Structures are given as C-alpha cells and as structure tokens.
PDB file of N, CA, C and O in Angstrom:
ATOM      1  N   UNK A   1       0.818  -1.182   0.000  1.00  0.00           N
ATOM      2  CA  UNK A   1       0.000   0.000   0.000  1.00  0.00           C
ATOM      3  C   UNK A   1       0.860   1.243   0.000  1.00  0.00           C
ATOM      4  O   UNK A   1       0.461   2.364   0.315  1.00  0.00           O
ATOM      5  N   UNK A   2       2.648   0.778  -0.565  1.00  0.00           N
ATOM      6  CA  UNK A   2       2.721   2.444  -0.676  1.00  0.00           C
ATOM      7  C   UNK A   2       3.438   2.188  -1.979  1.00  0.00           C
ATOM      8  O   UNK A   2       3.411   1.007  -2.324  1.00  0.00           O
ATOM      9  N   UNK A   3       4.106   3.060  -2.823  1.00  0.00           N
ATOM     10  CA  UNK A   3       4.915   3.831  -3.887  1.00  0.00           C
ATOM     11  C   UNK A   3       6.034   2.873  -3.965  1.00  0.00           C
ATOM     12  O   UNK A   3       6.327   2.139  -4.909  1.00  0.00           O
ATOM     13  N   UNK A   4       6.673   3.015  -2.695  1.00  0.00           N
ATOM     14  CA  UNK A   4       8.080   2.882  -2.066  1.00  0.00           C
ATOM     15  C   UNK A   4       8.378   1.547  -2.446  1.00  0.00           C
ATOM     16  O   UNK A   4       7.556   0.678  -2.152  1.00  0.00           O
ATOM     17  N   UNK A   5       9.511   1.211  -3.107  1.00  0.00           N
ATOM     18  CA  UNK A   5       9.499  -0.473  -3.540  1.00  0.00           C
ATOM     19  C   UNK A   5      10.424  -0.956  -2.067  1.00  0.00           C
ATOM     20  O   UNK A   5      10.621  -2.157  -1.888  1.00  0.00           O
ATOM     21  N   UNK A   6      10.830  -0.171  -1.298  1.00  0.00           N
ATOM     22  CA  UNK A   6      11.575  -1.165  -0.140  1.00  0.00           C
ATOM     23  C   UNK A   6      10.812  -1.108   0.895  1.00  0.00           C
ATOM     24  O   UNK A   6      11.468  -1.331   1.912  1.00  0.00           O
ATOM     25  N   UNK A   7       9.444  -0.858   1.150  1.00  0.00           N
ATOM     26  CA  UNK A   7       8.554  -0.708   2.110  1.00  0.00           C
ATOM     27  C   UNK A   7       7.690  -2.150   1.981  1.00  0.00           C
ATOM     28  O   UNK A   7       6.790  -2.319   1.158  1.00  0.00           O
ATOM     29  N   UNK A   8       8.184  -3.245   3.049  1.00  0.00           N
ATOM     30  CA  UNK A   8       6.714  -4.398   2.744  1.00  0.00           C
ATOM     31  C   UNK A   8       6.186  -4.838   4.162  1.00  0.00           C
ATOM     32  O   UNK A   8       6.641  -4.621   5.285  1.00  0.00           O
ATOM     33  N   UNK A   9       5.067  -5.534   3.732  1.00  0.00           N
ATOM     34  CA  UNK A   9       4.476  -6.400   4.862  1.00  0.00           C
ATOM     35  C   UNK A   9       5.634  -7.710   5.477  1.00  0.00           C
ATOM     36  O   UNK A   9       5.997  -8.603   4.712  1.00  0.00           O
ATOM     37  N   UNK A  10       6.042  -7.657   6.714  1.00  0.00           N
ATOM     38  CA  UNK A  10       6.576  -8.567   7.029  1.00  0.00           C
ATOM     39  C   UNK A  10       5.826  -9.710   7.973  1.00  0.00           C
ATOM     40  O   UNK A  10       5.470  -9.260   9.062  1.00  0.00           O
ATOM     41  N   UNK A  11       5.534 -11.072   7.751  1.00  0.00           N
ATOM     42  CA  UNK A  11       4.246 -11.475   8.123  1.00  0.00           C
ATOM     43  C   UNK A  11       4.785 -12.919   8.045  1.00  0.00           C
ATOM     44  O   UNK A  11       5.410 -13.068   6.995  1.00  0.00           O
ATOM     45  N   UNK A  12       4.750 -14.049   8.819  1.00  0.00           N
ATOM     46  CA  UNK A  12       4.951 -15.345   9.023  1.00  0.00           C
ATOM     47  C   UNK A  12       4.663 -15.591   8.177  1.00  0.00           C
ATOM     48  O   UNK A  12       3.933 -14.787   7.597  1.00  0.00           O
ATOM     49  N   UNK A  13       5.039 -16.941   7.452  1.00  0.00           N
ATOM     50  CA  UNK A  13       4.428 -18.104   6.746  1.00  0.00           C
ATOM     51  C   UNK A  13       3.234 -18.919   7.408  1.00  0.00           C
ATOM     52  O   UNK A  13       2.122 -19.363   7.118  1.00  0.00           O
ATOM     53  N   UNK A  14       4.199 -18.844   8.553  1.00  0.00           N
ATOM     54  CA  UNK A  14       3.235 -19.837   9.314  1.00  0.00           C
ATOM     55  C   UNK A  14       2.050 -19.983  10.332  1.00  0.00           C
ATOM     56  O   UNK A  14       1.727 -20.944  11.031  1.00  0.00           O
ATOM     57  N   UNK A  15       1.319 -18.306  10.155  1.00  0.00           N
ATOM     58  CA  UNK A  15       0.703 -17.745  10.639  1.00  0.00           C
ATOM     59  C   UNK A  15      -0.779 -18.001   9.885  1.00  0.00           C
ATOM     60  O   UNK A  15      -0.942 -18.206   8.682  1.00  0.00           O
ATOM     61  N   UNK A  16      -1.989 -17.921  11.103  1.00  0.00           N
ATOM     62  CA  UNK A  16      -3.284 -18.305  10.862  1.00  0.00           C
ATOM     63  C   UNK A  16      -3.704 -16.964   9.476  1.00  0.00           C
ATOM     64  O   UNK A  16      -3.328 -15.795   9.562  1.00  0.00           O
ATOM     65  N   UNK A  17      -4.507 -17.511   8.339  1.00  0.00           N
ATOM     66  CA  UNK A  17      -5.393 -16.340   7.553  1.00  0.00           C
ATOM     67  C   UNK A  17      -5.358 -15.148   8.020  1.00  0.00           C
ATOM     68  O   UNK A  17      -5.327 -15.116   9.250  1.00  0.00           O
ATOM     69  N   UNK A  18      -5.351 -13.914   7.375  1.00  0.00           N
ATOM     70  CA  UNK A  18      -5.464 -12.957   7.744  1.00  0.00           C
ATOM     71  C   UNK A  18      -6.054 -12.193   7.107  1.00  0.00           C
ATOM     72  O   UNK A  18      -5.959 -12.439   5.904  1.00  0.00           O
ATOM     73  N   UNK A  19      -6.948 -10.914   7.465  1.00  0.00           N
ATOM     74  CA  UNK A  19      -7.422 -10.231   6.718  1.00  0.00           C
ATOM     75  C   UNK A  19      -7.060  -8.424   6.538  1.00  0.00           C
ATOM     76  O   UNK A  19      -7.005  -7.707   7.537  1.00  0.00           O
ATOM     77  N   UNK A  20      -6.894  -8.017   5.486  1.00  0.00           N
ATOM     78  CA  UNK A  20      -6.133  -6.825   5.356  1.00  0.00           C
ATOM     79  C   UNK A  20      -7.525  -5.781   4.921  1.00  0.00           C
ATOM     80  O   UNK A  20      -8.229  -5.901   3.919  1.00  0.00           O
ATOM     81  N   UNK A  21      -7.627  -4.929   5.829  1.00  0.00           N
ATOM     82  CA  UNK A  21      -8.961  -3.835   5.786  1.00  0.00           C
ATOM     83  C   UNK A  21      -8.399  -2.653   4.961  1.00  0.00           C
ATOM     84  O   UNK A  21      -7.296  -2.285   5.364  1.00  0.00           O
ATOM     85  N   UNK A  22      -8.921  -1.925   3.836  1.00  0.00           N
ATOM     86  CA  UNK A  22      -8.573  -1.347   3.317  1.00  0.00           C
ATOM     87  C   UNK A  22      -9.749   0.152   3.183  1.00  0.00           C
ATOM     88  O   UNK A  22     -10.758   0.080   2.483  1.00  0.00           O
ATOM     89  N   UNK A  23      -9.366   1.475   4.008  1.00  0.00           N
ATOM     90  CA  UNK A  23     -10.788   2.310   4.161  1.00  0.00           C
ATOM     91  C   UNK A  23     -10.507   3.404   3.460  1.00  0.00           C
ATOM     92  O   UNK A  23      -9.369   3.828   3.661  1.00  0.00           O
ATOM     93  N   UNK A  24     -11.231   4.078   2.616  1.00  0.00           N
ATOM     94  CA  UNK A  24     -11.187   5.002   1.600  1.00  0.00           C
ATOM     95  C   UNK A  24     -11.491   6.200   2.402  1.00  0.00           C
ATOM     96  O   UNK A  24     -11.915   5.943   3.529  1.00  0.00           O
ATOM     97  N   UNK A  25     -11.358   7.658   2.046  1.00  0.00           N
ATOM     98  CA  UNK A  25     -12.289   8.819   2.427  1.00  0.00           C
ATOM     99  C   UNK A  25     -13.075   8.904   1.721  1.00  0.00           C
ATOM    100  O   UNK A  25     -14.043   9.457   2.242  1.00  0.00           O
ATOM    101  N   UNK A  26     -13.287   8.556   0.379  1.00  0.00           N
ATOM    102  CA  UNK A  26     -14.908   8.664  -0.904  1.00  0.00           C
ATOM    103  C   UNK A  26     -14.571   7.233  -1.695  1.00  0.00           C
ATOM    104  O   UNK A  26     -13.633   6.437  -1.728  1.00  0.00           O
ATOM    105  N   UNK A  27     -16.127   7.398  -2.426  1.00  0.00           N
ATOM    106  CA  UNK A  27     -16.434   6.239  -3.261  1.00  0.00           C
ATOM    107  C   UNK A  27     -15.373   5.982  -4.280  1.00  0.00           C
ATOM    108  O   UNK A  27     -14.829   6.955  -4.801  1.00  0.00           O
ATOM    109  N   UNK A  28     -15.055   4.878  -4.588  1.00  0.00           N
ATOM    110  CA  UNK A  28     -14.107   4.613  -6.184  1.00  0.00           C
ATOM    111  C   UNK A  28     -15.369   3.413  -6.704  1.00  0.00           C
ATOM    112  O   UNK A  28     -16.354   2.875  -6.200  1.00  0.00           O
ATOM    113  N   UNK A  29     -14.482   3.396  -8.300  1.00  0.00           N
ATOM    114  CA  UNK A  29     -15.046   2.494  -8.775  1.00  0.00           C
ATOM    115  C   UNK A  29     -13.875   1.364  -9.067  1.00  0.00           C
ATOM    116  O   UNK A  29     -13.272   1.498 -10.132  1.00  0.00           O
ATOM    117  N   UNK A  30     -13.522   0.318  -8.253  1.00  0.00           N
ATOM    118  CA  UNK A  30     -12.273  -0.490  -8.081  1.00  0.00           C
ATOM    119  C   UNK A  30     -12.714  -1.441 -10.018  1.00  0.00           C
ATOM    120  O   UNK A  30     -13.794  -1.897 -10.394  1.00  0.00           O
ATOM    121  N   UNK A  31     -11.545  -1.401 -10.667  1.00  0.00           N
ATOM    122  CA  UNK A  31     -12.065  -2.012 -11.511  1.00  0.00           C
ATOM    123  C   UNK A  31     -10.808  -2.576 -11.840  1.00  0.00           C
ATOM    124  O   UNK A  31     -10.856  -3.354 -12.792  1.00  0.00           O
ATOM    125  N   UNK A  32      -9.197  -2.329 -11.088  1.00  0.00           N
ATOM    126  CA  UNK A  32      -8.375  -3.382 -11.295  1.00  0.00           C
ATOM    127  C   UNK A  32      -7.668  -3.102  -9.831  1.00  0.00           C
ATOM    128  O   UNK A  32      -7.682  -2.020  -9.245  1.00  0.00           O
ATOM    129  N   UNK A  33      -6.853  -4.698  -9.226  1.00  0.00           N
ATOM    130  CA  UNK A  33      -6.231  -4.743  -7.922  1.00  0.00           C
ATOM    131  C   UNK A  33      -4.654  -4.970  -8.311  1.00  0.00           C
ATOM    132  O   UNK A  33      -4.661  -6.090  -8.821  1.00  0.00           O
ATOM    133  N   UNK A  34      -3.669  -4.615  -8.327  1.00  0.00           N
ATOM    134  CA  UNK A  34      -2.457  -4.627  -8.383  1.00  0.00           C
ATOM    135  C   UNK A  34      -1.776  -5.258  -7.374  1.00  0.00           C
ATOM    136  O   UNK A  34      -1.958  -4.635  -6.327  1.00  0.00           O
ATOM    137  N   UNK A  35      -0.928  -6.416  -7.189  1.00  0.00           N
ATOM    138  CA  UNK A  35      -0.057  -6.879  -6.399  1.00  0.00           C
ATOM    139  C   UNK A  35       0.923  -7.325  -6.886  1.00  0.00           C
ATOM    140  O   UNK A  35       1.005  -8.117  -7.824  1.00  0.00           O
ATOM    141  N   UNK A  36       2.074  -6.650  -6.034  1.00  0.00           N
ATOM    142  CA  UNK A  36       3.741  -6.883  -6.750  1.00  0.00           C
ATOM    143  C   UNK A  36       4.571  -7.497  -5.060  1.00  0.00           C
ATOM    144  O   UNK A  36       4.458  -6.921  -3.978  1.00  0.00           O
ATOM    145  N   UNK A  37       5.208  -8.535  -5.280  1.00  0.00           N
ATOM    146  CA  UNK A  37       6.373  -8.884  -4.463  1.00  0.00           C
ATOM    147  C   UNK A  37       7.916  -8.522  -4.682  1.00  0.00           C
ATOM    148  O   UNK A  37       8.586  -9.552  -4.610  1.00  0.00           O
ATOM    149  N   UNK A  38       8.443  -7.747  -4.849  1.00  0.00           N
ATOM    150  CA  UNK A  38       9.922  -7.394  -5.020  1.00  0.00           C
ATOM    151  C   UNK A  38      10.503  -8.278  -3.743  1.00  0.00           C
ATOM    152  O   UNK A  38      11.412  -8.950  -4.231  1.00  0.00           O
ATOM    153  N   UNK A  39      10.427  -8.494  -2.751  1.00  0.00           N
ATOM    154  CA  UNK A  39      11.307  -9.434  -1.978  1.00  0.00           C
ATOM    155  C   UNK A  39      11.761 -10.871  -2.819  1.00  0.00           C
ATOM    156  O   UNK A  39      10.989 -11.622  -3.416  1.00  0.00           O
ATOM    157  N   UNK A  40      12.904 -10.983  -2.712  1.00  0.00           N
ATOM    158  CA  UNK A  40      13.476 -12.110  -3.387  1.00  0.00           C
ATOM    159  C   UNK A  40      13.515 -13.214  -2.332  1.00  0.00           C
ATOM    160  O   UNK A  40      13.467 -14.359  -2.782  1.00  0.00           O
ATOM    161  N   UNK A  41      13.586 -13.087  -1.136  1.00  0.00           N
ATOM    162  CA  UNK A  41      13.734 -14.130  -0.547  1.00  0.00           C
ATOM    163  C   UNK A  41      12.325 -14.442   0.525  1.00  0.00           C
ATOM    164  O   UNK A  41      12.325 -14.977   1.633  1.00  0.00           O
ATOM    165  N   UNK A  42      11.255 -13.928  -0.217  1.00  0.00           N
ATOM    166  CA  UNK A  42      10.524 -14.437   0.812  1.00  0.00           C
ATOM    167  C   UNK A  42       8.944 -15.124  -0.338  1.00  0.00           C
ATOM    168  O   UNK A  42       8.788 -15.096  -1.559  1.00  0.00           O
ATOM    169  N   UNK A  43       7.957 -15.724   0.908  1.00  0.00           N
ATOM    170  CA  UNK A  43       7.584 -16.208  -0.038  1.00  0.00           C
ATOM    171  C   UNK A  43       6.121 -15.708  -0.550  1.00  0.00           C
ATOM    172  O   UNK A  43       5.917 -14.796   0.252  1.00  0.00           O
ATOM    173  N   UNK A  44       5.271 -15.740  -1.181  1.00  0.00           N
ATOM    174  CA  UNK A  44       4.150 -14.763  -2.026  1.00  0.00           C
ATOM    175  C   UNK A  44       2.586 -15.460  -1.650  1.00  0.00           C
ATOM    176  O   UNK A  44       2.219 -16.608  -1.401  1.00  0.00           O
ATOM    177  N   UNK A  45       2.014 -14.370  -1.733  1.00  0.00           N
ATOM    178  CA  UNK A  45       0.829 -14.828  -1.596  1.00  0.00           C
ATOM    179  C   UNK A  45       0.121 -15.703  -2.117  1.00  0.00           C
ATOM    180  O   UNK A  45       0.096 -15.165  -3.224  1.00  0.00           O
ATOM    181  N   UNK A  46      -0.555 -16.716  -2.271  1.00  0.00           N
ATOM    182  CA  UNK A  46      -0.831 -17.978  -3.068  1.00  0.00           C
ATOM    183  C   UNK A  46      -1.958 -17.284  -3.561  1.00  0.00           C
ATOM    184  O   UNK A  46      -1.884 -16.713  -4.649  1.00  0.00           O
ATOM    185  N   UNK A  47      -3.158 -17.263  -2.781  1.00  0.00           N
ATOM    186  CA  UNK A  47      -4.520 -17.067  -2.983  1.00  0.00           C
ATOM    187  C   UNK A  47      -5.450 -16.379  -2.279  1.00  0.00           C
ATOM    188  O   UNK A  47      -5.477 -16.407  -1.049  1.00  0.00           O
ATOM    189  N   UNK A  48      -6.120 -15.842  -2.858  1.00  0.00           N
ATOM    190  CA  UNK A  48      -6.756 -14.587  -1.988  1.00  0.00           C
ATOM    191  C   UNK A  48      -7.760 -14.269  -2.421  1.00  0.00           C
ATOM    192  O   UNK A  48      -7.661 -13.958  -3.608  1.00  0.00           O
ATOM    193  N   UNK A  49      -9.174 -14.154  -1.839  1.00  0.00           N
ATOM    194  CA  UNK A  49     -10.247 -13.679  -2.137  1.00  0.00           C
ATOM    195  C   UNK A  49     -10.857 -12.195  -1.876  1.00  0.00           C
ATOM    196  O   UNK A  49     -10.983 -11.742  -0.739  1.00  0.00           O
ATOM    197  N   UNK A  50     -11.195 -11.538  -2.973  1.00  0.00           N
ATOM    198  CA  UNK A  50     -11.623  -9.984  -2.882  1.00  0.00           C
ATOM    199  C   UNK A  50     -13.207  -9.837  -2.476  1.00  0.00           C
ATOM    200  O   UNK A  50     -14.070 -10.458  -3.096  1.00  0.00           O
ATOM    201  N   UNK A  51     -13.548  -8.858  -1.253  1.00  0.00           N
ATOM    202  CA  UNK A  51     -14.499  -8.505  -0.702  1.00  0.00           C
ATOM    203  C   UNK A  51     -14.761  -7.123  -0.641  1.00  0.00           C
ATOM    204  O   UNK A  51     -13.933  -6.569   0.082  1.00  0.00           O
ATOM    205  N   UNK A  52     -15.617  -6.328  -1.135  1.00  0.00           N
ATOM    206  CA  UNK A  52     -15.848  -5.288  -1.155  1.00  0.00           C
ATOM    207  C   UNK A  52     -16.881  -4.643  -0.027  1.00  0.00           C
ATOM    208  O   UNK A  52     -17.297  -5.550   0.693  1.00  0.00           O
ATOM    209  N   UNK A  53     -17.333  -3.552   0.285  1.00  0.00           N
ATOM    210  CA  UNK A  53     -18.569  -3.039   1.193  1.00  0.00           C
ATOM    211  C   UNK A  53     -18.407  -1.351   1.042  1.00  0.00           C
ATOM    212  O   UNK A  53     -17.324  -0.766   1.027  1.00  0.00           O
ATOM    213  N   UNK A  54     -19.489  -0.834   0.955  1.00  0.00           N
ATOM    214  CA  UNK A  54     -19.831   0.615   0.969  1.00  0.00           C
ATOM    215  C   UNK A  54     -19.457   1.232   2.352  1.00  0.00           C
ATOM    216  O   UNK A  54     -19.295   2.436   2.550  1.00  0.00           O
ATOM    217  N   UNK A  55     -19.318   0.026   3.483  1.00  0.00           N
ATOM    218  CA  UNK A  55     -20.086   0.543   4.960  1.00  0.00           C
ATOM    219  C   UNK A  55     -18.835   0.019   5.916  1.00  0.00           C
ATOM    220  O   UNK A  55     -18.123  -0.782   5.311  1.00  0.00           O
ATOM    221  N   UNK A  56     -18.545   0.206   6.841  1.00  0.00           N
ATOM    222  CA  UNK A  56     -17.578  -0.694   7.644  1.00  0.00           C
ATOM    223  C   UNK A  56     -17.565  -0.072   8.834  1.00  0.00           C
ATOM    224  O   UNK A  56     -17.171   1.085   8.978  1.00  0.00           O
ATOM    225  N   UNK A  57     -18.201  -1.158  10.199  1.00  0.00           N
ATOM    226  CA  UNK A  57     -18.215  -2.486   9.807  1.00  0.00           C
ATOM    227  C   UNK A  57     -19.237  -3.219   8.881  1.00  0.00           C
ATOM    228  O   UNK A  57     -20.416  -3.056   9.195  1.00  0.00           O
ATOM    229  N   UNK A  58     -18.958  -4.061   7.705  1.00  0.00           N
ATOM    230  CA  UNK A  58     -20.153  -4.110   6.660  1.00  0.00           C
ATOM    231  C   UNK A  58     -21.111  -4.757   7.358  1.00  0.00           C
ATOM    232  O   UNK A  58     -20.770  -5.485   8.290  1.00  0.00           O
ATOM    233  N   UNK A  59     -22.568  -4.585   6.995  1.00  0.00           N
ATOM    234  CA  UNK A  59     -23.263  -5.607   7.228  1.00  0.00           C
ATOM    235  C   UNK A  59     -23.178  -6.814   6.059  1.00  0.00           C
ATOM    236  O   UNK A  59     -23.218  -8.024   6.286  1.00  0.00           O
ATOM    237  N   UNK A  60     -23.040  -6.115   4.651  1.00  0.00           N
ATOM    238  CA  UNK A  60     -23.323  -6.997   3.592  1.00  0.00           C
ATOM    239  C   UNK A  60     -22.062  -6.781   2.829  1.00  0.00           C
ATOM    240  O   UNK A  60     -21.572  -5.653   2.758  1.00  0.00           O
ATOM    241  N   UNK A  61     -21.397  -8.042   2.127  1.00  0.00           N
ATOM    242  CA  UNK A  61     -19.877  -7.808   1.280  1.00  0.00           C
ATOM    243  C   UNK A  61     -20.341  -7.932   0.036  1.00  0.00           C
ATOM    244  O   UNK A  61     -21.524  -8.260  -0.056  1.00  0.00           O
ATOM    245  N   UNK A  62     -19.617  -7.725  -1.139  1.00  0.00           N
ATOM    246  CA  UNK A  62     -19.714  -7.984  -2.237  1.00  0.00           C
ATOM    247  C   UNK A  62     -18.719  -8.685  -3.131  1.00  0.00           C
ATOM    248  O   UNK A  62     -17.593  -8.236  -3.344  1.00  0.00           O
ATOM    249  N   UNK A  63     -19.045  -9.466  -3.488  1.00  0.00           N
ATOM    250  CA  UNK A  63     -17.759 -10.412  -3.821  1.00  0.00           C
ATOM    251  C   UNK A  63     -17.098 -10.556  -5.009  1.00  0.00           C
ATOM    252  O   UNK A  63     -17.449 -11.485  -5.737  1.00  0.00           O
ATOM    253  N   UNK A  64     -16.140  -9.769  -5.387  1.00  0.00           N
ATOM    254  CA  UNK A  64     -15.252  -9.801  -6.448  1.00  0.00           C
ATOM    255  C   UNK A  64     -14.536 -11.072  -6.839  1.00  0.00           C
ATOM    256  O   UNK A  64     -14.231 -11.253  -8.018  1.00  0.00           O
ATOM    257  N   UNK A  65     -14.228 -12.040  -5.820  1.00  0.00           N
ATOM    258  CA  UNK A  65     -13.530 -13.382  -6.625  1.00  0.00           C
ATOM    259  C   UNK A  65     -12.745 -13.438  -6.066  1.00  0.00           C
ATOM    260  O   UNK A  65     -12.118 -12.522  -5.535  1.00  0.00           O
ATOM    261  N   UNK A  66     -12.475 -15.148  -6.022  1.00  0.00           N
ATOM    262  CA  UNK A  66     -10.956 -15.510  -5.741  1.00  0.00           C
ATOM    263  C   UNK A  66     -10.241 -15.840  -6.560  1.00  0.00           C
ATOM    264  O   UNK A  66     -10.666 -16.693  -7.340  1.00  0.00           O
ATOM    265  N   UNK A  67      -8.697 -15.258  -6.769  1.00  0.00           N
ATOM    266  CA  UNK A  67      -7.575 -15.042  -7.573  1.00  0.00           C
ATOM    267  C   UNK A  67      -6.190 -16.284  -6.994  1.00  0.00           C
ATOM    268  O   UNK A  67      -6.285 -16.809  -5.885  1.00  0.00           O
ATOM    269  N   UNK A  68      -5.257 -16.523  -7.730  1.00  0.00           N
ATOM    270  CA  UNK A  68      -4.419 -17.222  -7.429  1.00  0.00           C
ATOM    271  C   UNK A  68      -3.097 -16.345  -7.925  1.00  0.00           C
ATOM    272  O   UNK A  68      -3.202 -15.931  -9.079  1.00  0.00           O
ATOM    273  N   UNK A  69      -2.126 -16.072  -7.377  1.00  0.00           N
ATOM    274  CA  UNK A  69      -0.924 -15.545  -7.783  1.00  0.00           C
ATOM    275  C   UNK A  69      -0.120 -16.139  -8.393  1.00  0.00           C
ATOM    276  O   UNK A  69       0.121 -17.329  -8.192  1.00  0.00           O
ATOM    277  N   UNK A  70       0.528 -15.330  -9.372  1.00  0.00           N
ATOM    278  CA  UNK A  70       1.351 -16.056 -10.561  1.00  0.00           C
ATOM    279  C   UNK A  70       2.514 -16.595  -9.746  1.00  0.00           C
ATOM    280  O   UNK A  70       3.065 -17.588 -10.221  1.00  0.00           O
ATOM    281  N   UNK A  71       3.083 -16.009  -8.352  1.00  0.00           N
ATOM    282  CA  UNK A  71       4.530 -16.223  -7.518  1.00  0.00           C
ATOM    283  C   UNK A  71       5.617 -15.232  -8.371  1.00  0.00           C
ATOM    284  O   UNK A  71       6.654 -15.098  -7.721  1.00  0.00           O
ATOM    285  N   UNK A  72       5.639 -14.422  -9.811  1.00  0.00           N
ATOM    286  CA  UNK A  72       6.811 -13.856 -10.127  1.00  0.00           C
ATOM    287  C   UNK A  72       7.025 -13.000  -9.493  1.00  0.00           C
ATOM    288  O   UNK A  72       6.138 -12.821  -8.657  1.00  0.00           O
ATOM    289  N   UNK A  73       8.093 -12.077  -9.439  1.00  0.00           N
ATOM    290  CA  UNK A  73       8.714 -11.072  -8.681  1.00  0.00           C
ATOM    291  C   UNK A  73       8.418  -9.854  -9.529  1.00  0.00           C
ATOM    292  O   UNK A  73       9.222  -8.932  -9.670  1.00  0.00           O
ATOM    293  N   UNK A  74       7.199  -9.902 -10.096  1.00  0.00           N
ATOM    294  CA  UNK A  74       6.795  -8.311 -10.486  1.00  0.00           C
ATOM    295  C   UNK A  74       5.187  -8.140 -10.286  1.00  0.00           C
ATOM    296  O   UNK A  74       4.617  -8.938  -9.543  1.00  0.00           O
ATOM    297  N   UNK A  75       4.481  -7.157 -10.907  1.00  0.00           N
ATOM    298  CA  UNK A  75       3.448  -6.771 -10.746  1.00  0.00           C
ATOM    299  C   UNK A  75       2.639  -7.775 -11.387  1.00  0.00           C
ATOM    300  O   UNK A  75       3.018  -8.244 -12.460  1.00  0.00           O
ATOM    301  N   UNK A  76       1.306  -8.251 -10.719  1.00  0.00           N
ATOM    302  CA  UNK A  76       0.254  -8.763 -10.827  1.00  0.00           C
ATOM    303  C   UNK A  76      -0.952  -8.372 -10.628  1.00  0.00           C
ATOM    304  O   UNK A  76      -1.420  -8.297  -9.492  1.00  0.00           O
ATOM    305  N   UNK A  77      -1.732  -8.019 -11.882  1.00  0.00           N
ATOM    306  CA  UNK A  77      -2.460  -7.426 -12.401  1.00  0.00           C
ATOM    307  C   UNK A  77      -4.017  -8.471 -11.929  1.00  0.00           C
ATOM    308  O   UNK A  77      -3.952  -9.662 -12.233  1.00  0.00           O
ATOM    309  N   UNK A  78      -5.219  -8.007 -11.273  1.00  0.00           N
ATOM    310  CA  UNK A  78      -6.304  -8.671 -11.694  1.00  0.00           C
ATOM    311  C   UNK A  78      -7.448  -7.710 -12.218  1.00  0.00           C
ATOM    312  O   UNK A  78      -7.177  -6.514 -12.318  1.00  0.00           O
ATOM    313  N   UNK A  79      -8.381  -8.043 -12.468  1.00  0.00           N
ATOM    314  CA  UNK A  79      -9.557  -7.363 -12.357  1.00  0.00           C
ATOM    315  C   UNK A  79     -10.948  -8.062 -12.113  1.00  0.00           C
ATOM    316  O   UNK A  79     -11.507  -8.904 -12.816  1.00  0.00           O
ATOM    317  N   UNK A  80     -11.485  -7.315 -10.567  1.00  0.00           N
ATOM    318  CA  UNK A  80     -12.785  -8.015 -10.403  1.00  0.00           C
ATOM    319  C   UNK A  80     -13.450  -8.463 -10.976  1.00  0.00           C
ATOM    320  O   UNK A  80     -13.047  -8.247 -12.118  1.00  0.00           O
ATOM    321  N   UNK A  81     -14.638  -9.227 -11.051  1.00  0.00           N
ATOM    322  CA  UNK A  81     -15.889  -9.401 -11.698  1.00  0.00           C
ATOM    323  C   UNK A  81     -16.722  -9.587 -10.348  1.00  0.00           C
ATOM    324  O   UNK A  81     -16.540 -10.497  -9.539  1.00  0.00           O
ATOM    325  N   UNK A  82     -17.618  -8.620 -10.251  1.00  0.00           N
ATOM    326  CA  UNK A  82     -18.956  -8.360  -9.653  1.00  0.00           C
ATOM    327  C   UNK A  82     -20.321  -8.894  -9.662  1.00  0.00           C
ATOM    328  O   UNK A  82     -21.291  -8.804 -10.415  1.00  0.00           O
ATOM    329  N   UNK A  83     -20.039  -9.507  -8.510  1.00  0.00           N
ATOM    330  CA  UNK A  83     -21.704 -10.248  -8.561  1.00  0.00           C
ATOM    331  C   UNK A  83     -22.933  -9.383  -7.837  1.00  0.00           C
ATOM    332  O   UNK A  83     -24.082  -9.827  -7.836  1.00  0.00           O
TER     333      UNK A  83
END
C-alpha cells in the first residue's frame, strides 16, 4: 500500500489467515487490484479472495472473486468481476 518499492508487509508463513482492511475517504469504482512482491527471498501470496462493502463495519460484502498468484517477482495485475 505504498509507492516505495523497499517498504513491505513482514508477516509469518506460518501464521493463521489474515485479513487486510482497506478504508477510503470517498467512493471509487475499483475495476483493477495490483499486487507486486519485489522481496526475493521471501515467499508470495498464493490465494486470496476480494471482498468489497460501501459501509464498515459491513453488514453486507460484495464479492469480487478468488484469484491465485502467478509467484513472479513483479506486478500482478487482476480485475474483479462483480456479482
């Protein structure tokens, strides 16, 4: 979540699911999610499912999909599909 390519999440392997909250000040219209790993020695997110909400805490999510990561060491591109 920043610019900075030497800025990352440092986070177990071996640690229970986790969920990463993401809160806006106004509406967007999310229509692609970007994820890049530049760490060479660590290891990448496998799989991950996208949840959206207008409201938080939501009552109701909206579900963009679950994605699988390519594992390369550059940018990974998805784009939702909205149910």
């Amino acid at each position: 979540l920043s610019d900075r390519s030497d800025k990352y999440l440092a986070f177990p392997c071996s640690s229970e699911p986790f969920y990463i909250d993401i809160g806006l000040s106004e509406e967007i219209l999310l229509s692609d999610v970007e994820l890049s790993n530049l760490e060479l020695y660590s290891s990448h997110l496998r799989r991950f499912k996208l949840l959206t909400s207008m409201e938080y805490p939501a009552t109701e999510w909206q579900f963009g999909g679950v994605f699988e990561n390519s594992g390369a060491h550059s940018a990974h591109a998805i784009q939702p599909v909205w149910t």
